[in-house]
Short mmCIF file of C-alpha atoms and ligand atoms in Angstrom, two decimals:
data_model
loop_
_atom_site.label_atom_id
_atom_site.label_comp_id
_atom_site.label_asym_id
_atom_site.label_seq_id
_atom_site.Cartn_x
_atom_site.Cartn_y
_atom_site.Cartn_z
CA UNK A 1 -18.06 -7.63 -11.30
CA UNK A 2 -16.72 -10.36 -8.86
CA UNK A 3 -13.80 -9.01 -6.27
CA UNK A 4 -10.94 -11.45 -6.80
CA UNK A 5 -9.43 -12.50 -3.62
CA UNK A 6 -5.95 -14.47 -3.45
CA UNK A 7 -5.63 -16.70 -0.75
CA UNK A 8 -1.67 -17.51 0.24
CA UNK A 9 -1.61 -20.01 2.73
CA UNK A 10 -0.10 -23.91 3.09
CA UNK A 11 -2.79 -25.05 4.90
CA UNK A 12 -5.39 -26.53 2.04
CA UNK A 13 -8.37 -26.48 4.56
CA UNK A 14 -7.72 -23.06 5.54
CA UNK A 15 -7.84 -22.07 1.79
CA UNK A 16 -10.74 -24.18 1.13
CA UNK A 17 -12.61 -22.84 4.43
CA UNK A 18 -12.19 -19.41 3.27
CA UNK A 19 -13.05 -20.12 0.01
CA UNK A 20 -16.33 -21.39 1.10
CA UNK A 21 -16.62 -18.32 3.68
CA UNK A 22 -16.18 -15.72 0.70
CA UNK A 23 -17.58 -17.38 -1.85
CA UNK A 24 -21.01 -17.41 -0.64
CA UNK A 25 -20.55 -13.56 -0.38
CA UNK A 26 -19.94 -13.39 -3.75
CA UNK A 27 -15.86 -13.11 -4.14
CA UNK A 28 -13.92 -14.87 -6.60
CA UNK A 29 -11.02 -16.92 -4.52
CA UNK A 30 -8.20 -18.13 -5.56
CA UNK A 31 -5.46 -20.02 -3.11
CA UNK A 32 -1.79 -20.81 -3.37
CA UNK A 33 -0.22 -23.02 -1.02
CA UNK A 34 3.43 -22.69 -2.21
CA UNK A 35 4.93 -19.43 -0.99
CA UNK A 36 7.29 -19.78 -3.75
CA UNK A 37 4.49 -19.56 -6.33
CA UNK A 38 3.13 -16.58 -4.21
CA UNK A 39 4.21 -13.49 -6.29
CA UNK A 40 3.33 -15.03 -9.60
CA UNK A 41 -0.15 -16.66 -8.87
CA UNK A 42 -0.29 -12.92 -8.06
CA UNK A 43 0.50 -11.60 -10.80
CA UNK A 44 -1.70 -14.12 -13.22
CA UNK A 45 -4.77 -13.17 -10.70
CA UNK A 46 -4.80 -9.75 -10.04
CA UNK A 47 -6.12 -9.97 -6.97
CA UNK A 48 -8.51 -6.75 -5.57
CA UNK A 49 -7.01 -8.11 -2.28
CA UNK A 50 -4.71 -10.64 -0.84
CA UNK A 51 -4.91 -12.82 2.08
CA UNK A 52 -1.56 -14.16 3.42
CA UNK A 53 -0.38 -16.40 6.09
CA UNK A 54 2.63 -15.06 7.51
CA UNK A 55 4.08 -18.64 8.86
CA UNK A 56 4.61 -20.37 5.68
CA UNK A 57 7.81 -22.77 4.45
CA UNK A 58 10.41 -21.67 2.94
CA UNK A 59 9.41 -18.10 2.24
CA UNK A 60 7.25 -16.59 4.70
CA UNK A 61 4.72 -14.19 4.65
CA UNK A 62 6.65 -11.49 5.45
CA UNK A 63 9.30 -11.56 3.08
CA UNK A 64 6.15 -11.89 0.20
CA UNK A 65 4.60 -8.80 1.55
CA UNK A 66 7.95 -7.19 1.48
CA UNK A 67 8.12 -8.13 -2.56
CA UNK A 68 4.45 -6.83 -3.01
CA UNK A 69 4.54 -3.66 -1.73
CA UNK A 70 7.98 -3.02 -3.88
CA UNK A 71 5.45 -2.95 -7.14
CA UNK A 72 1.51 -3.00 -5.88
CA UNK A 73 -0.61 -0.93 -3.00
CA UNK A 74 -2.94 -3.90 -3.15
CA UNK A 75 -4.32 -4.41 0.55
CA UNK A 76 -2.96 -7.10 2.18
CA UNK A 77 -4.58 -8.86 5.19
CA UNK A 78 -1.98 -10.97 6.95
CA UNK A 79 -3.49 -14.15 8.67
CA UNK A 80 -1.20 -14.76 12.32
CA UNK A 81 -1.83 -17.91 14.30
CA UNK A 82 -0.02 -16.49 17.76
CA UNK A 83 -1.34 -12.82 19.16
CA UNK A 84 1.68 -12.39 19.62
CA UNK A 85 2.22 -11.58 16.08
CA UNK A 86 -0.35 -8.95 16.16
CA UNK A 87 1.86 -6.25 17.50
CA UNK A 88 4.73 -7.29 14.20
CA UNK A 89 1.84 -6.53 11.83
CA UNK A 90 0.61 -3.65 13.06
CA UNK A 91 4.38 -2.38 13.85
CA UNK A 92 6.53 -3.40 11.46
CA UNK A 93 6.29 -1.04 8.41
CA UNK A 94 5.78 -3.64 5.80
CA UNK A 95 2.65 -2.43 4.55
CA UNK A 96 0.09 -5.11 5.46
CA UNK A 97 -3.55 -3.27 5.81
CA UNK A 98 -4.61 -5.22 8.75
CA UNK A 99 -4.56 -8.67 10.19
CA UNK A 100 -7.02 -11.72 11.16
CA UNK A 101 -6.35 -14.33 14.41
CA UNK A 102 -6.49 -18.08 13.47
CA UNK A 103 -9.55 -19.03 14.60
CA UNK A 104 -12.02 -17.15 12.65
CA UNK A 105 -15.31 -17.13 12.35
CA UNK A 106 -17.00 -16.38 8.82
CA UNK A 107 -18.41 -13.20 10.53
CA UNK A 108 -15.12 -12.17 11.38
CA UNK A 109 -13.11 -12.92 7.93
CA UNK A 110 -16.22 -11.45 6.10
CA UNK A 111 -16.62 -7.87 7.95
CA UNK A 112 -12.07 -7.42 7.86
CA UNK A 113 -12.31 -8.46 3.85
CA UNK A 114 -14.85 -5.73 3.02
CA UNK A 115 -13.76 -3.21 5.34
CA UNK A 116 -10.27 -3.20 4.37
CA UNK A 117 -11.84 -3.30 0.22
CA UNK A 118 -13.87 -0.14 1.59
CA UNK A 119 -11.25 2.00 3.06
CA UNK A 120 -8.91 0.95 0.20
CA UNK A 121 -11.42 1.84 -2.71
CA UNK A 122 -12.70 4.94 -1.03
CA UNK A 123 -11.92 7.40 -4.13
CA UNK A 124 -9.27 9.99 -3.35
CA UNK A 125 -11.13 12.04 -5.42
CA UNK A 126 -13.61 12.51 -2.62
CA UNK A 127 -11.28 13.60 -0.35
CA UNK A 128 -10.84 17.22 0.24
CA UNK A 129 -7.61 17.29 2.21
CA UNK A 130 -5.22 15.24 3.36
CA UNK A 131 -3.53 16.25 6.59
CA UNK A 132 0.14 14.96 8.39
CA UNK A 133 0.99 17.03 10.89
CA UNK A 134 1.15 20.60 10.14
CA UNK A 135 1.01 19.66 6.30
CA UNK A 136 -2.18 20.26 4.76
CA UNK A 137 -2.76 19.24 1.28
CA UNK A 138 -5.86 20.46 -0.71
CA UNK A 139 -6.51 18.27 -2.90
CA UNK A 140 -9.62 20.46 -4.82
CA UNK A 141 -7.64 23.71 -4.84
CA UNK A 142 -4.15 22.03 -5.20
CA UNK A 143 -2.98 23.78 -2.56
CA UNK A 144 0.06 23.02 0.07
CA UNK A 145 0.38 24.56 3.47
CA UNK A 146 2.88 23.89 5.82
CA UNK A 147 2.36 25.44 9.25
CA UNK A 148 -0.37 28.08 7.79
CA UNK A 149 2.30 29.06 5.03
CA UNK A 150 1.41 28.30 1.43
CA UNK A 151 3.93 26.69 -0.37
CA UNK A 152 4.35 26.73 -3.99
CA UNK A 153 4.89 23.54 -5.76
CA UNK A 154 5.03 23.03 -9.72
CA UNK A 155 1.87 20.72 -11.47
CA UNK A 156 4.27 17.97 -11.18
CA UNK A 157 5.83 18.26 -7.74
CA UNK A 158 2.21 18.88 -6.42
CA UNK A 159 0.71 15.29 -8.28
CA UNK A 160 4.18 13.26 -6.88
CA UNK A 161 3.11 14.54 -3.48
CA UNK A 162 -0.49 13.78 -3.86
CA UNK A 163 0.39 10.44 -5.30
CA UNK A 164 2.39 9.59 -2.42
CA UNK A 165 0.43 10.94 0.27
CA UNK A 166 -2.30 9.33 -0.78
CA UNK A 167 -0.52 5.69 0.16
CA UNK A 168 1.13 6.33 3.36
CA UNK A 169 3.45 3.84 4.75
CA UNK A 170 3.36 2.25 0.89
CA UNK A 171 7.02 2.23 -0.72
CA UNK A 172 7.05 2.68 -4.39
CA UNK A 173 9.80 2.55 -6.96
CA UNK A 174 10.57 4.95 -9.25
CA UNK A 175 9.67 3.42 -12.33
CA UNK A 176 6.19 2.85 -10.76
CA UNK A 177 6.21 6.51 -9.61
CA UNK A 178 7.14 7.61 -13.13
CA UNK A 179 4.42 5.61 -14.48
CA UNK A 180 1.78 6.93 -11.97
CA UNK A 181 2.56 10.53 -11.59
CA UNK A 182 3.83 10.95 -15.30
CA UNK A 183 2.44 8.36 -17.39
CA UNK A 184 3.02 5.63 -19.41
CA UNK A 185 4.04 7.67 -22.36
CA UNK A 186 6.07 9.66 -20.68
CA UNK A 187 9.83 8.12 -21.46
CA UNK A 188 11.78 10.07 -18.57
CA UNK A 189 14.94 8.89 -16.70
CA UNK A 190 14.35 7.70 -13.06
CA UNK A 191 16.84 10.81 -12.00
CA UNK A 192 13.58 12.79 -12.92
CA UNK A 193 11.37 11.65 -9.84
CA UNK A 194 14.86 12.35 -7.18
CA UNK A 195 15.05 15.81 -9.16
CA UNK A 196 11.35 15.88 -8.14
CA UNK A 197 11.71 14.51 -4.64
CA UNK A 198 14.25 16.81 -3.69
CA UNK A 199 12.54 20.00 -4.84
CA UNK A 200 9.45 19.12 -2.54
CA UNK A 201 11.42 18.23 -0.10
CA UNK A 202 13.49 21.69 0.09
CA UNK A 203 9.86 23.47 -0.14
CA UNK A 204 8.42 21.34 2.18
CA UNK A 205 11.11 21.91 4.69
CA UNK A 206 11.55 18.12 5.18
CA UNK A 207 14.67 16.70 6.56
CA UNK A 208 16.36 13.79 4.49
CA UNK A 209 18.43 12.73 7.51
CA UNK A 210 14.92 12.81 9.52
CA UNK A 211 12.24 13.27 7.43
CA UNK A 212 8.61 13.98 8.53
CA UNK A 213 7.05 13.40 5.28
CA UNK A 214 9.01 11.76 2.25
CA UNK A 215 11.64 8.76 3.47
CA UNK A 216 14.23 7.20 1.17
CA UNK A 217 13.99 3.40 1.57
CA UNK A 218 17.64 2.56 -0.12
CA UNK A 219 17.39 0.74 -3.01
CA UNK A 220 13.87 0.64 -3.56
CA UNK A 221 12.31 3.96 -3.82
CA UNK A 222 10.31 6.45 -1.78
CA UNK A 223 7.32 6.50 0.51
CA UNK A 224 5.24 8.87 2.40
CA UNK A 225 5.43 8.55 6.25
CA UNK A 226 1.92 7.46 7.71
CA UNK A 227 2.54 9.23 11.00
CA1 CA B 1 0.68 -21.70 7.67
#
């Protein structure tokens, strides 16, 4: 099965260049110029990964990975024409997975697409633990420790935190939460994933003023902290 790879950018040659770049290595591409039409041709392509200028009219780059990371973990490489824009990608928690320098060569664009499809399609499954700190979580065992002390978290307070520790730096909302962690046919109110979020945080020790692990973004949902 082809990899379908959305191309946001207002510069036509740019889209057709990488077109022709990824093409050849077998990806499907698709490219939107209009920023506007950004979220939808999204939604329509179901991209496995998204490439998006960040200096675009009217709405930028930013602001559209802002809107995709409120609904979809899909990795996002953002294309910056100044270095200087580097440092906002890689600092600004917006979510973008990494980041490619106008000029690029084929090589370049090539090795960041599949690296970033790699390290985003690695199965979690694999993964025996996932560590933060002094938070270990066991992913085989379904085990927590925090500082060498096991804590003791319900089926569902223990797949919420797996869920979400499994996407740092990724915000989610609740309804997406609810439909990850509980399931589609599972009809709850969105009070049920705070109700959740608060338990783990009380066993987890975390601080809601200050948290190490779990942060409220206001209005949108929750995420896990990446550092
Ligand atoms: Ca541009």
């Amino acid at each position: 099965m082809q990899e379908k790879i959305l191309v946001i950018e207002d510069e036509e040659n740019i889209i057709d260049l990488i077109k022709l770049y990824l093409s050849n290595e077998g990806f499907q591409v698709e490219g939107v110029s209009d920023g506007g039409k950004a979220l939808e041709a999204f939604e329509l392509f179901k991209p496995s990964l998204i490439i998006l200028d960040i200096m675009l009219p009217g709405v930028d780059g930013w602001e559209i990975c802002r809107e995709i990371r409120k609904s979809s973990p899909v990795p996002i490489i953002m294309l910056t024409a100044k270095e200087t824009e580097v440092d906002k990608v890689l600092g600004l928690e917006l979510g973008a997975d990494d980041y490619i320098t106008k000029p690029f060569s084929p090589r370049e664009l090539i090795a960041r697409v599949r690296a970033v499809l790699r390290r985003s399609q690695a199965p979690i499954e694999e993964k025996e633990k996932l560590q933060f700190q002094d938070l270990t979580i066991d992913l085989k065992r379904r085990e927590v420790c925090r500082a060498n002390e096991v804590i003791t978290l319900t089926a569902k307070e223990f797949d919420l935190l797996k869920f979400l520790a499994s996407s740092p730096g990724v915000v989610f909302s609740r309804d997406r939460l609810l439909e990850k962690v509980w399931g589609y046919e599972f009809y709850g109110d969105l009070r049920t994933v705070d109700v959740h979020i608060r338990h783990l945080r009380e066993k987890l020790k975390d601080d809601v003023e200050n948290p190490s692990f779990i942060e409220t973004i206001w209005g949108v949902g929750y995420k896990f902290k990446g550092k």
